Short mmCIF file of C-alpha atoms in Angstrom, two decimals:
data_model
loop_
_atom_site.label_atom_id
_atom_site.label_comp_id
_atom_site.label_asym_id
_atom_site.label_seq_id
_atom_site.Cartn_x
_atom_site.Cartn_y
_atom_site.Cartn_z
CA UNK A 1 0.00 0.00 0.00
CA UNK A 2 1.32 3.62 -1.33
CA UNK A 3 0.89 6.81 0.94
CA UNK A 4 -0.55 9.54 -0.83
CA UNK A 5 -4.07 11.34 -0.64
CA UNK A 6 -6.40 11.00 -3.74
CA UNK A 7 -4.53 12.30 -7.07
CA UNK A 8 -1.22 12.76 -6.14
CA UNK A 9 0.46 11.16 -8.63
CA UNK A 10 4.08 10.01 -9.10
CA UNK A 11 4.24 10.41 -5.02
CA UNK A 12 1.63 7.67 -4.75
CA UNK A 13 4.13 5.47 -6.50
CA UNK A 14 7.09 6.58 -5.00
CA UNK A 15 6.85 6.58 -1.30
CA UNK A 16 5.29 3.45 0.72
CA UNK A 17 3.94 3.45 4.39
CA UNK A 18 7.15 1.90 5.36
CA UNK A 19 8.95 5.21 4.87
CA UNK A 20 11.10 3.59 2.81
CA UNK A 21 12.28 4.86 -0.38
CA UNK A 22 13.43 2.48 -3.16
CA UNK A 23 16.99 1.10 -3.49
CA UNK A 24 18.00 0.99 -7.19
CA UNK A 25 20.00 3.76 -8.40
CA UNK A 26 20.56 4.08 -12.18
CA UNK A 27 24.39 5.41 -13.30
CA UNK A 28 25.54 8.84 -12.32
CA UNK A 29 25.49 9.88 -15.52
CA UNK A 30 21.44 9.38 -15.97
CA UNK A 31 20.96 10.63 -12.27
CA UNK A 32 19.90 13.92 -13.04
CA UNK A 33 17.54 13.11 -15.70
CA UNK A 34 16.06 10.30 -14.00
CA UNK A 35 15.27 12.96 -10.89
CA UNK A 36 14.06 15.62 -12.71
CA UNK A 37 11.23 13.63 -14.26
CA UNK A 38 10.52 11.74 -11.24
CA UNK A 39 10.67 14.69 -8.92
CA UNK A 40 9.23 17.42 -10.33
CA UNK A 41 6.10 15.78 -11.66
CA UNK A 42 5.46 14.68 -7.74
CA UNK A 43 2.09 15.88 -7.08
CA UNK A 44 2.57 16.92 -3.43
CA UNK A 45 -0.53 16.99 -1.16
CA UNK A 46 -1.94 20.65 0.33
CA UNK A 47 -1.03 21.22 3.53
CA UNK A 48 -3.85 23.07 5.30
CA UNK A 49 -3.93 25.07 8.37
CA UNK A 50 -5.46 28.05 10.20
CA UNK A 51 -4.28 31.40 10.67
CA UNK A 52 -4.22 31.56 14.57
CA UNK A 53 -2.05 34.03 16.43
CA UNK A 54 -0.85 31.22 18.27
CA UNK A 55 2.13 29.52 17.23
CA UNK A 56 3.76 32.82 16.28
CA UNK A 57 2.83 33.70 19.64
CA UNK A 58 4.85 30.91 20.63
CA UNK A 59 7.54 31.63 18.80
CA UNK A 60 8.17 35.41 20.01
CA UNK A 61 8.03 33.62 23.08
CA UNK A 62 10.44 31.48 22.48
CA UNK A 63 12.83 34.08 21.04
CA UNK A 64 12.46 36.95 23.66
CA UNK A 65 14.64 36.08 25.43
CA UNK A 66 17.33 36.21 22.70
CA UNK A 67 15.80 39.24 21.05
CA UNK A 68 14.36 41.70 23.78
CA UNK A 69 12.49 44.12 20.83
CA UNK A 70 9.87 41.57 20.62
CA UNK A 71 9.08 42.34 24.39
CA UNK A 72 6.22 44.47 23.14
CA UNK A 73 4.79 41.66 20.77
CA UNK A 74 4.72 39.12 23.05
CA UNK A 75 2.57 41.15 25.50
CA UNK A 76 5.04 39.96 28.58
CA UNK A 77 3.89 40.75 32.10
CA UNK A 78 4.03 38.52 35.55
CA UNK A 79 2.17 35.61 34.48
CA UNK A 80 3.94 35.27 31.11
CA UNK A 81 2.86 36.13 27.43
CA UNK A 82 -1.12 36.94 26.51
CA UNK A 83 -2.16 35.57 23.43
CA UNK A 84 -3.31 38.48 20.46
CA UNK A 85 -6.75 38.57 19.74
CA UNK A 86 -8.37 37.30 16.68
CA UNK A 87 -10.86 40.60 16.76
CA UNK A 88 -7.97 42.71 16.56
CA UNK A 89 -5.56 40.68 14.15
CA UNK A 90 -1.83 42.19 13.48
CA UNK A 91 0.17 40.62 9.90
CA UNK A 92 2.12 37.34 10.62
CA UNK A 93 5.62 38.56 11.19
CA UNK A 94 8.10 38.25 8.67
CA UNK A 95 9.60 34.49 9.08
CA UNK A 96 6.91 33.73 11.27
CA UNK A 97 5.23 31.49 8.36
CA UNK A 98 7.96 28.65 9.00
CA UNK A 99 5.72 27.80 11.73
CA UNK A 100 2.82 27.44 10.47
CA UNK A 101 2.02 24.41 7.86
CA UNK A 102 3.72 21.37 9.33
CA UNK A 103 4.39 18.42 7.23
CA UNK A 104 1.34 16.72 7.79
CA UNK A 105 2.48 12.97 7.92
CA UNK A 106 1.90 10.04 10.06
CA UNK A 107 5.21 8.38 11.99
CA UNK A 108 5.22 5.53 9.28
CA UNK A 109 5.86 8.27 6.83
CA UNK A 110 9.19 9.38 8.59
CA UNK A 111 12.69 7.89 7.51
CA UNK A 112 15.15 6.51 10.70
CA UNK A 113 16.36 10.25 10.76
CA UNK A 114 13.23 11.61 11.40
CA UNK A 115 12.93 13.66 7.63
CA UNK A 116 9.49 13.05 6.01
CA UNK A 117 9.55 11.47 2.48
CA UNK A 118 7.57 14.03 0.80
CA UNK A 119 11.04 15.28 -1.11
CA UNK A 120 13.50 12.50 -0.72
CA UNK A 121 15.24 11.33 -3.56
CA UNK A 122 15.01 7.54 -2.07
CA UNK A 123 18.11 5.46 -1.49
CA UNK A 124 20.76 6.14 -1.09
CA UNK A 125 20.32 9.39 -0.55
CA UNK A 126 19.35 9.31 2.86
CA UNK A 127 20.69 12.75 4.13
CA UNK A 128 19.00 15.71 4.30
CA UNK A 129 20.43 19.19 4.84
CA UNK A 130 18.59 22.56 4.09
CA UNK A 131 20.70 24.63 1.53
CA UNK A 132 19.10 27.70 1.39
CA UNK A 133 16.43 29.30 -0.50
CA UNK A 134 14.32 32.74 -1.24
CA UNK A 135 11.29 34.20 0.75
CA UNK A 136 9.22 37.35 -0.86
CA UNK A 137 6.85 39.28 1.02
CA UNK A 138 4.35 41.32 -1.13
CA UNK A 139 2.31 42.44 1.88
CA UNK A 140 4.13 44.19 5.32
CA UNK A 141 4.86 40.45 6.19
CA UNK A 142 2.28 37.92 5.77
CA UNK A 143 -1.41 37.36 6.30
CA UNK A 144 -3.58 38.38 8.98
CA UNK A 145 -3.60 36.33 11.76
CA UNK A 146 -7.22 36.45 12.44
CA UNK A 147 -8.20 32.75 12.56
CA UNK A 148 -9.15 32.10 8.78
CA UNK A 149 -8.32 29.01 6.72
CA UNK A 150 -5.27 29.12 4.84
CA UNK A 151 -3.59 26.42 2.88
CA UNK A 152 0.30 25.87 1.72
CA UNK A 153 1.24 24.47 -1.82
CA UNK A 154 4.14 22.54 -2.58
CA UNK A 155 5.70 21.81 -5.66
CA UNK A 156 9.35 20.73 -6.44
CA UNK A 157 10.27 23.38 -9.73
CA UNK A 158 13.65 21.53 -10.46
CA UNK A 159 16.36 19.37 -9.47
CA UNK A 160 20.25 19.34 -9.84
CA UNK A 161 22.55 16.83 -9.64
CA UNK A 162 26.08 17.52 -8.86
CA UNK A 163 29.15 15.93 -7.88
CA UNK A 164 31.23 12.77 -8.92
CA UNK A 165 30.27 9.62 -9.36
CA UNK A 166 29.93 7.80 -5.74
CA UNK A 167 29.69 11.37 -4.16
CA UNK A 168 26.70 12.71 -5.89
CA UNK A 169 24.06 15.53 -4.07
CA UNK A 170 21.06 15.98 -5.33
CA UNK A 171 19.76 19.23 -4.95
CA UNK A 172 16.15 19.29 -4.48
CA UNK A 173 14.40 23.11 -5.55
CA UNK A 174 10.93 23.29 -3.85
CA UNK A 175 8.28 26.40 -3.67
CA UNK A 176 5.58 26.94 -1.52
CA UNK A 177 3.31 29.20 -1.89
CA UNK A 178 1.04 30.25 1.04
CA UNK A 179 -2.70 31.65 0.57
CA UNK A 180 -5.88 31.56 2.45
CA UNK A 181 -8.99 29.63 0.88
CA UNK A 182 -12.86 29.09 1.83
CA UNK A 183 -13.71 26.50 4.11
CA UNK A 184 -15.59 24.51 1.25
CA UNK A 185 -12.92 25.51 -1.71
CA UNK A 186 -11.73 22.56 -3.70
CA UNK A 187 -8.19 21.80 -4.13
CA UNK A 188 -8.49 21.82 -8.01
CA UNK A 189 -9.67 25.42 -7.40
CA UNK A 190 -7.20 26.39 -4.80
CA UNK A 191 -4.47 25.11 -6.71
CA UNK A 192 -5.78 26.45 -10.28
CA UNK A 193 -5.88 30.47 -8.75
CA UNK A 194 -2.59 29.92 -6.64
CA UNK A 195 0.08 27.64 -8.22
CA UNK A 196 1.44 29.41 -10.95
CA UNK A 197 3.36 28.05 -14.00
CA UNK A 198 5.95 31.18 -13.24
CA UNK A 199 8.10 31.29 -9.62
CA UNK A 200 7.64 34.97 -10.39
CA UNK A 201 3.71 35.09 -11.16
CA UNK A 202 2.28 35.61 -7.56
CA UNK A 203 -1.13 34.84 -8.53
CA UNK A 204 -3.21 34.88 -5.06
CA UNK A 205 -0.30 34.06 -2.83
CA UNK A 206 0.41 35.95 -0.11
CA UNK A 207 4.07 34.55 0.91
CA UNK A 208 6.23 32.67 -2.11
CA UNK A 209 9.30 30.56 -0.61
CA UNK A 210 12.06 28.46 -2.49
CA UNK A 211 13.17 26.21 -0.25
CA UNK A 212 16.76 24.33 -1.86
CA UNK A 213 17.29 20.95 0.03
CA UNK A 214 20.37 18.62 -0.49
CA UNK A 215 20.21 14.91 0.01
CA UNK A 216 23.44 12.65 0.49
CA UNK A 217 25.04 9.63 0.56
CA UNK A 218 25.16 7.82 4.24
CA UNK A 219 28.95 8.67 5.39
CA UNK A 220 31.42 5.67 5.19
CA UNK A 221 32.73 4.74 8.89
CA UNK A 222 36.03 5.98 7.72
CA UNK A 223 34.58 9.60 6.70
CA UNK A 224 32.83 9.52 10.31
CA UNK A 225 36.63 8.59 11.69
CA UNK A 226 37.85 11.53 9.82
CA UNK A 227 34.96 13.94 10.91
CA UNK A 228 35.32 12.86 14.72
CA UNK A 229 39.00 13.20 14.94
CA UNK A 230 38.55 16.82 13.54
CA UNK A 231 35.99 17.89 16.22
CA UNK A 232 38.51 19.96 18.34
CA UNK A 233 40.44 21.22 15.22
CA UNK A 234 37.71 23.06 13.73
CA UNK A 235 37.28 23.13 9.77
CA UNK A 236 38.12 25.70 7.00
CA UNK A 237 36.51 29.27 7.62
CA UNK A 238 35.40 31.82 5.02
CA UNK A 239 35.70 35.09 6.13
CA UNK A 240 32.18 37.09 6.53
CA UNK A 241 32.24 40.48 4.81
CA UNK A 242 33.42 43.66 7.48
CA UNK A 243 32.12 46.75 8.62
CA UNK A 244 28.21 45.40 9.65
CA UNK A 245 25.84 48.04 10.38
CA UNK A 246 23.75 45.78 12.68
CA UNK A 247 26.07 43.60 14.52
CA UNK A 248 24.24 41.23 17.06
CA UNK A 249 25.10 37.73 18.69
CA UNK A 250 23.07 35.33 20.60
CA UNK A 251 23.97 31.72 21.68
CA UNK A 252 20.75 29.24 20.92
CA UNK A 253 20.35 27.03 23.44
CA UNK A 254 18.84 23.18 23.44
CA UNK A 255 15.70 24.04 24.76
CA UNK A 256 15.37 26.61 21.75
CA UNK A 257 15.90 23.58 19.51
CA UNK A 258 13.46 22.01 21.10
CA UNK A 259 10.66 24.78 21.35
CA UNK A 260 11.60 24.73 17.26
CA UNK A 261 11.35 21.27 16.03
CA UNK A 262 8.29 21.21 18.29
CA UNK A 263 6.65 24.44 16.56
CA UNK A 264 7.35 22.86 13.06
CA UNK A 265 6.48 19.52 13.77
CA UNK A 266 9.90 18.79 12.94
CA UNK A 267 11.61 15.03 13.92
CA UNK A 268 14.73 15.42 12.26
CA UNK A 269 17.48 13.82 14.66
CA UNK A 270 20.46 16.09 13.64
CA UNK A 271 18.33 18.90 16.31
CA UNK A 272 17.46 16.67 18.98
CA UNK A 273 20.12 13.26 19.15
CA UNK A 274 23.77 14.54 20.22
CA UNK A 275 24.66 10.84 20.12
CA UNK A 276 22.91 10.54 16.31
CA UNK A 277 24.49 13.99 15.58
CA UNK A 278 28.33 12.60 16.16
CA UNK A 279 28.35 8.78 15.12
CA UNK A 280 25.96 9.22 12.46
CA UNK A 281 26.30 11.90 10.78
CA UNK A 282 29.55 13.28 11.65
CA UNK A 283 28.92 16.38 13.45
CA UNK A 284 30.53 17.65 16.80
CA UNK A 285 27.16 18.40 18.19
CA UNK A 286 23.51 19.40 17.57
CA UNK A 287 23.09 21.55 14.41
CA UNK A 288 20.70 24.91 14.68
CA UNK A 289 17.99 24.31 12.17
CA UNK A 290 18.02 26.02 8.63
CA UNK A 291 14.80 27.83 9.17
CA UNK A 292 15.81 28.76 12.67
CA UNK A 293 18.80 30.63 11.78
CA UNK A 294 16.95 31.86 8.99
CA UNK A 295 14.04 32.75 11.54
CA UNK A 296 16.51 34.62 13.80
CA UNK A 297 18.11 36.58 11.00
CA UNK A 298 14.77 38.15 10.04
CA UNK A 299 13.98 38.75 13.12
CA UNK A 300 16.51 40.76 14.49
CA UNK A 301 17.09 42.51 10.97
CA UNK A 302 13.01 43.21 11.17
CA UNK A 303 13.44 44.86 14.26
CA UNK A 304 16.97 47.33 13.42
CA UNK A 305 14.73 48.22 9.73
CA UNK A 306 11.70 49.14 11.91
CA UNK A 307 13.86 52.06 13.08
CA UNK A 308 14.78 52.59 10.36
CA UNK A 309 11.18 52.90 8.51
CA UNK A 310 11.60 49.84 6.27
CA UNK A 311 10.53 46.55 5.90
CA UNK A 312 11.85 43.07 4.45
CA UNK A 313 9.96 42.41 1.11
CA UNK A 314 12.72 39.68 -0.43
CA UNK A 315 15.41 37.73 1.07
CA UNK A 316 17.79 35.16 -0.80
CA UNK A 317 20.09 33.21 0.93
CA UNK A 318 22.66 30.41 0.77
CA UNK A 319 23.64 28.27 4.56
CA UNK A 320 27.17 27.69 3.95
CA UNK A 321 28.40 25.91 6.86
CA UNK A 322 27.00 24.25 9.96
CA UNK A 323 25.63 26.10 13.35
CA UNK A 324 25.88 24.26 16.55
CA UNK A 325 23.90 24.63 19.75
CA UNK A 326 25.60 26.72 22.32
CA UNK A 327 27.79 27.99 20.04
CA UNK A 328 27.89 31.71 19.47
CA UNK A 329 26.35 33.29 16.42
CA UNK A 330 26.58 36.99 15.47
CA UNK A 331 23.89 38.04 12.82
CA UNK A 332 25.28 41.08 10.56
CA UNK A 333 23.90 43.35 7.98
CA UNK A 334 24.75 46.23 5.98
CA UNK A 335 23.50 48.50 2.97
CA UNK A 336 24.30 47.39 -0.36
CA UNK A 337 26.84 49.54 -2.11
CA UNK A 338 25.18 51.26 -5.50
CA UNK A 339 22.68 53.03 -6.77
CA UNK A 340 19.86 50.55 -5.30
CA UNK A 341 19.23 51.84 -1.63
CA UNK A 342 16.67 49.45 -0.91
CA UNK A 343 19.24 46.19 -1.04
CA UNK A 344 20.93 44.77 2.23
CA UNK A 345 24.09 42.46 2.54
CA UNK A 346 23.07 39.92 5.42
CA UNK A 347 25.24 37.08 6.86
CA UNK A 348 26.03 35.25 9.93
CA UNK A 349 29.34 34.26 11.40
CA UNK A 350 29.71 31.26 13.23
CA UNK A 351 31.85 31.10 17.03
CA UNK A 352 35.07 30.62 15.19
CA UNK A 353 34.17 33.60 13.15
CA UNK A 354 34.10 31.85 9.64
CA UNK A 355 30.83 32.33 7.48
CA UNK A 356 27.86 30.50 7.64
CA UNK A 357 24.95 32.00 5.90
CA UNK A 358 24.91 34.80 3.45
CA UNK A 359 22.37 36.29 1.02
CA UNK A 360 20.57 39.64 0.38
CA UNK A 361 17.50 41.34 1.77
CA UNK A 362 15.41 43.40 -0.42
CA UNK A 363 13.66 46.16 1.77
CA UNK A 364 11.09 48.89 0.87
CA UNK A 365 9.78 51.63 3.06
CA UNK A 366 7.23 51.28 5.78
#
């Protein structure tokens, strides 16, 4: 028996209820063709939700404490945080979508890591890592949180293969595109007045992301020798670009990994297994989520461009290298030099100072 809700397609006969993907693997050489096809005719399933004030309630909540401007958006007093109203609805905060529309999958639709199958590859490209991507904003942010029935839609636009032969990574390209609907809408009409045969037609979207995930190969137990014995030596650093503007560091914690994974339904064990973390996939300890450093750089750039009357209507981005838990991070930004005053450089620096995301923030004025 196939997972897959009525009419999706090539997923139906790609992913089983085992969460097990299949084994063969043509030649290298027809990898990328073979992917393409099978990839980015995948009809994914809608993932529904409702706009509640909720879980971005719970995220300012959760990030507070690294980020005191959101003190006023959290409504803090003695007994804690008071939920917005629905009467009185504010915009979803910029990055605050990342939390809403969990993968909506049972546990027999997980892989041993905890990744859903919804975008893997199959075998043996069993790791997942988040690459980077592109978020636009045409509104001030996002919708209005005021309780109404929204609805994500996936689709996977391409697929790249790259690498040698034995060391392949297959980079997966999806967009999602985020929109409320009617209670009684069909999906044939949601996705007919949303999805849009151009990334750059918005049609009724109100939030367009690209998210770029890369799957590996399973390290060998002599790579995970090689990565353990270089824990304490630290690996090669890019330098970040100089002179920031905004300049701010914060140290994320486990329990912020937690409150995360838990606010996007996410079971991926690379955020929550130290022990899965070192002997399995070769890292010295937990890794910050993608969309939580990418959460945390909008965040505290939102708050310096309020000052500054502006607001974050594009950001594109590449996550270069890994961040750990309790490891410093310092968020930077900085105009963009040239005649187009609305552009920001944006990057963050890792403890050892070497670069680990970069991109560019398009802003316009409040």
């Amino acid at each position: 028996m196939s997972f897959a809700a009525r009419g999706n397609g090539p997923l139906r006969r790609w992913v089983s209820l085992s969460g097990r993907a299949p084994r063969s693997v043509r030649p290298s050489s027809s990898l990328s063709e073979r992917f393409h096809q099978e990839l980015t005719t995948r009809r994914l399933p809608l993932i529904y939700d409702y706009l509640s004030p909720q879980p971005s309630h719970l995220l300012n909540l959760s990030l507070v404490g690294y980020v005191p401007e959101l003190a006023p958006e959290t409504s803090l007093g003695d007994a804690g945080g008071i939920l917005p109203l629905i009467s009185s609805p504010s915009r979803m905060a910029v990055g605050h979508h990342l939390v809403y529309f969990p993968p909506q999958v049972t546990l027999s639709q997980l892989l041993p890591d905890g990744t859903d199958v919804l975008h893997t590859p199959g075998e043996p490209f069993n790791r997942r890592m988040w690459a980077g991507g592109r978020v636009r904003f045409p509104q001030q942010g996002g919708p209005l949180l005021d309780g109404r029935r929204a609805v994500c839609i996936e689709g996977i636009r391409d697929v790249k293969v790259k690498g040698l032969d034995g060391q392949e990574k297959i980079f997966v390209g999806i967009e999602r595109r985020v929109a409320t609907v009617g209670e009684q809408e069909t999906e044939e009409k949601i996705r007919s007045r949303v999805w849009q045969a151009s990334e750059e037609d918005f049609g009724d979207a109100e939030i367009i992301e690209r998210r770029d995930l890369v799957f590996l190969r399973e390290k060998t137990p002599e790579q995970l020798q090689n990565d353990k014995a270089s824990f304490s030596k630290g690996g090669r650093i890019v330098k970040p670009p100089s002179d920031p503007e905004l300049s701010f560091k914060l140290r994320p914690n486990k329990a912020l990994l937690f409150r995360y994974s838990a606010l996007t339904f996410n079971a991926h064990s690379i955020h929550l297994d130290k022990s899965y973390a070192q002997d399995v996939e070769g890292y010295r300890n937990l890794l910050v989520h993608g969309p939580l450093s990418l959460t945390l750089l909008l965040t505290v750039l939102r708050c310096h461009l309020y000052k500054l009357g502006r607001v974050i209507r594009d950001i594109e981005y590449r996550n270069l290298a890994p961040l750990y838990v309790c490891e410093e991070m310092t968020i930077c930004a900085k105009p963009k030099r040239g005649l187009d005053t609305n552009q920001w450089e944006v990057w963050i620096a890792g403890e050892d100072g070497g670069l680990t995301v970069r991109g560019t923030v398009r802003t316009s004025e409040l």
